[in-house]
Amino acid sequence: MNAERARIVLMASGVSRGSNMRAIIAATRDGRIDGDVVGAILTRPDSPAVAMLQEHGVPVTILSPKELGEQYGTRLFETLASMRPDLICLAGYMRLLPEDVVRAYPRRILNIHPALLPKYGGKGMYGARVHEAVLAAGETESGCTVHYVDEQYDHGEILLQTKVSILPEDTPESLAQRILPMEHETYPKAIVLALARLDRSSEPR
Ligand code: GRF
């Protein structure tokens, strides 16, 4: 294992709230994660997350798929390469990553999902829809999942899950509210696991 601290890049799309990004930054600063957040890539400059990242001194790059069109994939690839990440953490990134990005960072891209994958994931399964589907199916438990990212939505190998019991009075909102703090605990732990599995000295950044 390389003695240097890991370089972590965060990514989100849409109007990102940024609570998982905040939790990851906190874990790098209080010693739970042996690494630093070296940058964040967002799709929208009007995200509340932008101010939070700037307050924490994290450099923010905005790459808008809408404005960049076909250039988006290339610009994302180049931006990531310039940041030399050991790990890329999606936190509210609702798009599929370009295939060349996925292939360039095997076992180095993570995502968090607010349900127990492989159920209740896939295209369009985000936000309240996830919790609505879980409750409609009569599940007795839900939770959150951190998984490696591949070319499909919410599909790669599962790294870590945290479970929560569903209460009879639960609504999509109450379930979301109970799961979110678990995400904030689970994501940093999964990052520690992912970094431990990487031999960072074996590949050039
Ligand atoms: C989280 O619920 C996460 O599981 C999902 O997107 C949401 C992002 O929330 N992928 P936040 O921006 O981290 O608060």
mmCIF file of C-alpha atoms and ligand atoms in Angstrom:
data_model
loop_
_atom_site.group_PDB
_atom_site.id
_atom_site.type_symbol
_atom_site.label_atom_id
_atom_site.label_comp_id
_atom_site.label_asym_id
_atom_site.label_seq_id
_atom_site.Cartn_x
_atom_site.Cartn_y
_atom_site.Cartn_z
ATOM 1 C CA MET A 1 0.000 0.000 0.000
ATOM 2 C CA ASN A 2 1.203 3.452 -0.904
ATOM 3 C CA ALA A 3 2.025 5.502 2.172
ATOM 4 C CA GLU A 4 0.474 8.629 0.652
ATOM 5 C CA ARG A 5 -3.015 9.658 1.605
ATOM 6 C CA ALA A 6 -5.677 8.603 -0.880
ATOM 7 C CA ARG A 7 -6.989 11.170 -3.336
ATOM 8 C CA ILE A 8 -10.780 11.183 -3.374
ATOM 9 C CA VAL A 9 -12.964 12.943 -5.948
ATOM 10 C CA LEU A 10 -16.679 13.519 -5.298
ATOM 11 C CA MET A 11 -19.353 13.718 -7.991
ATOM 12 C CA ALA A 12 -23.004 14.752 -7.963
ATOM 13 C CA SER A 13 -25.566 15.776 -10.560
ATOM 14 C CA GLY A 14 -28.660 17.959 -10.524
ATOM 15 C CA VAL A 15 -29.363 20.372 -7.683
ATOM 16 C CA SER A 16 -27.281 18.493 -5.172
ATOM 17 C CA ARG A 17 -27.995 18.790 -1.455
ATOM 18 C CA GLY A 18 -24.521 17.430 -0.708
ATOM 19 C CA SER A 19 -25.114 15.781 2.661
ATOM 20 C CA ASN A 20 -23.157 12.629 1.755
ATOM 21 C CA MET A 21 -20.335 14.718 0.313
ATOM 22 C CA ARG A 22 -20.244 16.646 3.594
ATOM 23 C CA ALA A 23 -20.113 13.392 5.573
ATOM 24 C CA ILE A 24 -17.227 12.084 3.461
ATOM 25 C CA ILE A 25 -15.258 15.323 3.879
ATOM 26 C CA ALA A 26 -15.825 15.155 7.657
ATOM 27 C CA ALA A 27 -14.501 11.592 7.739
ATOM 28 C CA THR A 28 -11.323 12.607 5.891
ATOM 29 C CA ARG A 29 -10.758 15.419 8.375
ATOM 30 C CA ASP A 30 -11.369 13.509 11.608
ATOM 31 C CA GLY A 31 -9.096 10.608 10.666
ATOM 32 C CA ARG A 32 -11.659 7.909 9.820
ATOM 33 C CA ILE A 33 -10.547 7.977 6.175
ATOM 34 C CA ASP A 34 -6.838 8.026 5.368
ATOM 35 C CA GLY A 35 -7.347 10.331 2.434
ATOM 36 C CA ASP A 36 -8.317 13.782 1.241
ATOM 37 C CA VAL A 37 -11.115 15.073 -0.947
ATOM 38 C CA VAL A 38 -9.080 16.704 -3.708
ATOM 39 C CA GLY A 39 -11.991 17.951 -5.782
ATOM 40 C CA ALA A 40 -15.660 17.733 -6.640
ATOM 41 C CA ILE A 41 -17.344 17.611 -10.036
ATOM 42 C CA LEU A 42 -20.941 18.826 -10.188
ATOM 43 C CA THR A 43 -23.311 19.352 -13.085
ATOM 44 C CA ARG A 44 -25.012 22.508 -11.762
ATOM 45 C CA PRO A 45 -23.556 25.722 -10.330
ATOM 46 C CA ASP A 46 -26.798 26.461 -8.429
ATOM 47 C CA SER A 47 -26.464 23.387 -6.182
ATOM 48 C CA PRO A 48 -26.481 24.083 -2.442
ATOM 49 C CA ALA A 49 -23.513 21.710 -2.348
ATOM 50 C CA VAL A 50 -21.295 24.255 -4.128
ATOM 51 C CA ALA A 51 -21.211 26.650 -1.164
ATOM 52 C CA MET A 52 -20.654 23.778 1.274
ATOM 53 C CA LEU A 53 -17.704 22.477 -0.761
ATOM 54 C CA GLN A 54 -16.175 25.933 -1.033
ATOM 55 C CA GLU A 55 -16.545 26.478 2.717
ATOM 56 C CA HIS A 56 -14.570 23.269 3.201
ATOM 57 C CA GLY A 57 -11.908 24.384 0.735
ATOM 58 C CA VAL A 58 -12.729 21.680 -1.826
ATOM 59 C CA PRO A 59 -12.108 22.803 -5.427
ATOM 60 C CA VAL A 60 -15.341 22.557 -7.434
ATOM 61 C CA THR A 61 -15.530 21.952 -11.182
ATOM 62 C CA ILE A 62 -18.875 22.410 -12.914
ATOM 63 C CA LEU A 63 -19.373 20.280 -16.018
ATOM 64 C CA SER A 64 -22.865 20.738 -17.415
ATOM 65 C CA PRO A 65 -23.989 17.871 -19.667
ATOM 66 C CA LYS A 66 -26.656 20.193 -21.049
ATOM 67 C CA GLU A 67 -24.180 22.861 -22.108
ATOM 68 C CA LEU A 68 -21.357 20.540 -23.124
ATOM 69 C CA GLY A 69 -23.490 18.071 -25.099
ATOM 70 C CA GLU A 70 -21.260 15.528 -26.830
ATOM 71 C CA GLN A 71 -18.207 17.118 -25.236
ATOM 72 C CA TYR A 72 -19.349 16.111 -21.751
ATOM 73 C CA GLY A 73 -17.746 12.658 -21.759
ATOM 74 C CA THR A 74 -14.378 13.903 -22.973
ATOM 75 C CA ARG A 75 -14.318 16.836 -20.577
ATOM 76 C CA LEU A 76 -15.260 14.586 -17.671
ATOM 77 C CA PHE A 77 -12.536 12.094 -18.585
ATOM 78 C CA GLU A 78 -9.922 14.858 -18.833
ATOM 79 C CA THR A 79 -11.048 16.549 -15.623
ATOM 80 C CA LEU A 80 -10.893 13.303 -13.676
ATOM 81 C CA ALA A 81 -7.468 12.473 -15.127
ATOM 82 C CA SER A 82 -6.142 15.870 -14.035
ATOM 83 C CA MET A 83 -7.324 15.184 -10.464
ATOM 84 C CA ARG A 84 -5.442 11.834 -10.295
ATOM 85 C CA PRO A 85 -8.078 10.144 -8.104
ATOM 86 C CA ASP A 86 -7.528 6.947 -6.162
ATOM 87 C CA LEU A 87 -11.259 6.778 -5.575
ATOM 88 C CA ILE A 88 -14.239 8.513 -7.200
ATOM 89 C CA CYS A 89 -17.325 8.713 -4.980
ATOM 90 C CA LEU A 90 -20.704 9.368 -6.569
ATOM 91 C CA ALA A 91 -23.055 10.996 -4.083
ATOM 92 C CA GLY A 92 -26.302 11.877 -5.785
ATOM 93 C CA TYR A 93 -24.946 11.440 -9.322
ATOM 94 C CA MET A 94 -28.080 10.313 -11.157
ATOM 95 C CA ARG A 95 -26.545 9.715 -14.596
ATOM 96 C CA LEU A 96 -24.714 6.796 -16.145
ATOM 97 C CA LEU A 97 -20.983 7.487 -16.292
ATOM 98 C CA PRO A 98 -19.435 7.316 -19.782
ATOM 99 C CA GLU A 99 -18.071 3.823 -20.445
ATOM 100 C CA ASP A 100 -14.485 4.986 -20.906
ATOM 101 C CA VAL A 101 -14.569 6.572 -17.450
ATOM 102 C CA VAL A 102 -15.898 3.368 -15.887
ATOM 103 C CA ARG A 103 -13.203 1.320 -17.666
ATOM 104 C CA ALA A 104 -10.413 3.719 -16.683
ATOM 105 C CA TYR A 105 -11.118 3.314 -12.941
ATOM 106 C CA PRO A 106 -11.873 -0.342 -12.186
ATOM 107 C CA ARG A 107 -12.900 -0.812 -8.539
ATOM 108 C CA ARG A 108 -12.204 2.852 -7.998
ATOM 109 C CA ILE A 109 -15.713 4.279 -8.439
ATOM 110 C CA LEU A 110 -18.335 3.979 -5.685
ATOM 111 C CA ASN A 111 -21.994 4.975 -5.464
ATOM 112 C CA ILE A 112 -24.502 5.120 -2.623
ATOM 113 C CA HIS A 113 -28.151 4.163 -3.034
ATOM 114 C CA PRO A 114 -30.924 4.606 -0.429
ATOM 115 C CA ALA A 115 -32.240 1.020 -0.502
ATOM 116 C CA LEU A 116 -31.009 -2.546 -0.228
ATOM 117 C CA LEU A 117 -29.737 -3.320 -3.727
ATOM 118 C CA PRO A 118 -30.139 -5.309 -5.921
ATOM 119 C CA LYS A 119 -33.791 -4.491 -5.235
ATOM 120 C CA TYR A 120 -35.208 -1.018 -5.826
ATOM 121 C CA GLY A 121 -32.434 0.263 -8.053
ATOM 122 C CA GLY A 122 -32.103 1.043 -11.748
ATOM 123 C CA LYS A 123 -32.965 3.869 -14.100
ATOM 124 C CA GLY A 124 -35.408 6.366 -12.600
ATOM 125 C CA MET A 125 -35.121 4.853 -9.121
ATOM 126 C CA TYR A 126 -34.022 7.811 -7.044
ATOM 127 C CA GLY A 127 -35.365 10.098 -4.345
ATOM 128 C CA ALA A 128 -38.858 9.441 -2.999
ATOM 129 C CA ARG A 129 -39.595 6.871 -5.723
ATOM 130 C CA VAL A 130 -37.235 4.396 -4.093
ATOM 131 C CA HIS A 131 -38.943 4.581 -0.706
ATOM 132 C CA GLU A 132 -42.428 4.553 -2.278
ATOM 133 C CA ALA A 133 -41.566 1.329 -4.092
ATOM 134 C CA VAL A 134 -40.137 -0.272 -0.938
ATOM 135 C CA LEU A 135 -43.281 0.551 1.059
ATOM 136 C CA ALA A 136 -45.644 -0.464 -1.772
ATOM 137 C CA ALA A 137 -43.972 -3.879 -1.884
ATOM 138 C CA GLY A 138 -44.628 -4.394 1.836
ATOM 139 C CA GLU A 139 -40.961 -4.852 2.714
ATOM 140 C CA THR A 140 -40.093 -5.216 6.400
ATOM 141 C CA GLU A 141 -36.660 -3.673 6.034
ATOM 142 C CA SER A 142 -34.800 -1.200 3.894
ATOM 143 C CA GLY A 143 -31.480 0.619 4.241
ATOM 144 C CA CYS A 144 -28.647 1.855 2.091
ATOM 145 C CA THR A 145 -26.054 0.280 -0.178
ATOM 146 C CA VAL A 146 -22.595 1.352 -1.267
ATOM 147 C CA HIS A 147 -21.510 -0.460 -4.421
ATOM 148 C CA TYR A 148 -18.849 -0.361 -7.098
ATOM 149 C CA VAL A 149 -20.009 1.426 -10.251
ATOM 150 C CA ASP A 150 -20.243 -0.319 -13.601
ATOM 151 C CA GLU A 151 -21.957 0.546 -16.891
ATOM 152 C CA GLN A 152 -25.476 -0.024 -15.520
ATOM 153 C CA TYR A 153 -27.520 1.911 -12.979
ATOM 154 C CA ASP A 154 -27.106 0.729 -9.366
ATOM 155 C CA HIS A 155 -25.626 -2.551 -10.575
ATOM 156 C CA GLY A 156 -21.974 -3.118 -9.609
ATOM 157 C CA GLU A 157 -20.689 -5.353 -6.831
ATOM 158 C CA ILE A 158 -22.031 -4.486 -3.390
ATOM 159 C CA LEU A 159 -19.436 -3.265 -0.917
ATOM 160 C CA LEU A 160 -21.456 -2.445 2.205
ATOM 161 C CA GLN A 161 -25.095 -2.274 3.328
ATOM 162 C CA THR A 162 -26.812 -0.952 6.438
ATOM 163 C CA LYS A 163 -30.324 -2.139 7.256
ATOM 164 C CA VAL A 164 -33.240 -0.451 8.973
ATOM 165 C CA SER A 165 -36.576 -1.940 10.038
ATOM 166 C CA ILE A 166 -39.674 -0.519 8.414
ATOM 167 C CA LEU A 167 -42.304 0.692 10.874
ATOM 168 C CA PRO A 168 -46.053 0.298 10.229
ATOM 169 C CA GLU A 169 -46.496 4.074 10.244
ATOM 170 C CA ASP A 170 -43.605 4.756 7.842
ATOM 171 C CA THR A 171 -44.112 7.080 4.890
ATOM 172 C CA PRO A 172 -41.613 7.608 2.047
ATOM 173 C CA GLU A 173 -40.537 10.784 3.855
ATOM 174 C CA SER A 174 -40.031 9.180 7.275
ATOM 175 C CA LEU A 175 -38.122 6.292 5.733
ATOM 176 C CA ALA A 176 -35.898 8.677 3.770
ATOM 177 C CA GLN A 177 -35.252 10.656 6.947
ATOM 178 C CA ARG A 178 -34.186 7.542 8.840
ATOM 179 C CA ILE A 179 -32.002 6.177 6.064
ATOM 180 C CA LEU A 180 -30.086 9.389 5.250
ATOM 181 C CA PRO A 181 -28.085 9.518 8.536
ATOM 182 C CA MET A 182 -27.221 5.857 7.959
ATOM 183 C CA GLU A 183 -25.858 6.774 4.543
ATOM 184 C CA HIS A 184 -23.613 9.320 6.235
ATOM 185 C CA GLU A 185 -22.155 6.594 8.464
ATOM 186 C CA THR A 186 -22.045 3.870 5.825
ATOM 187 C CA TYR A 187 -20.342 5.754 2.983
ATOM 188 C CA PRO A 188 -17.162 6.621 4.923
ATOM 189 C CA LYS A 189 -16.906 3.020 6.172
ATOM 190 C CA ALA A 190 -17.266 1.729 2.610
ATOM 191 C CA ILE A 191 -14.554 4.115 1.442
ATOM 192 C CA VAL A 192 -12.206 2.712 4.086
ATOM 193 C CA LEU A 193 -13.005 -0.811 2.834
ATOM 194 C CA ALA A 194 -12.514 0.119 -0.817
ATOM 195 C CA LEU A 195 -9.172 1.784 -0.097
ATOM 196 C CA ALA A 196 -7.990 -1.214 1.902
ATOM 197 C CA ARG A 197 -8.765 -3.441 -1.089
ATOM 198 C CA LEU A 198 -6.754 -1.282 -3.467
ATOM 199 C CA ASP A 199 -3.058 -1.632 -3.854
ATOM 200 C CA ARG A 200 -2.568 1.990 -4.705
ATOM 201 C CA SER A 201 1.124 1.567 -5.418
ATOM 202 C CA SER A 202 0.399 -0.926 -8.204
ATOM 203 C CA GLU A 203 -1.139 1.465 -10.698
ATOM 204 C CA PRO A 204 -0.184 4.958 -11.808
ATOM 205 C CA ARG A 205 -2.659 7.638 -10.883
HETATM 206 C C1 GRF B 1 -28.806 10.078 -1.356
HETATM 207 O O1 GRF B 1 -30.013 9.606 -0.852
HETATM 208 C C2 GRF B 1 -28.085 8.962 -2.087
HETATM 209 O O2 GRF B 1 -28.351 7.692 -1.574
HETATM 210 C C3 GRF B 1 -28.619 9.086 -3.489
HETATM 211 O O3 GRF B 1 -28.774 10.466 -3.699
HETATM 212 C C4 GRF B 1 -28.998 11.111 -2.457
HETATM 213 C C5 GRF B 1 -28.020 12.239 -2.356
HETATM 214 O O4 GRF B 1 -28.288 13.036 -1.212
HETATM 215 N N1 GRF B 1 -27.755 8.454 -4.452
HETATM 216 P P1 GRF B 1 -27.215 14.082 -0.701
HETATM 217 O O5 GRF B 1 -26.996 15.081 -1.819
HETATM 218 O O6 GRF B 1 -25.974 13.339 -0.356
HETATM 219 O O7 GRF B 1 -27.821 14.737 0.496
#
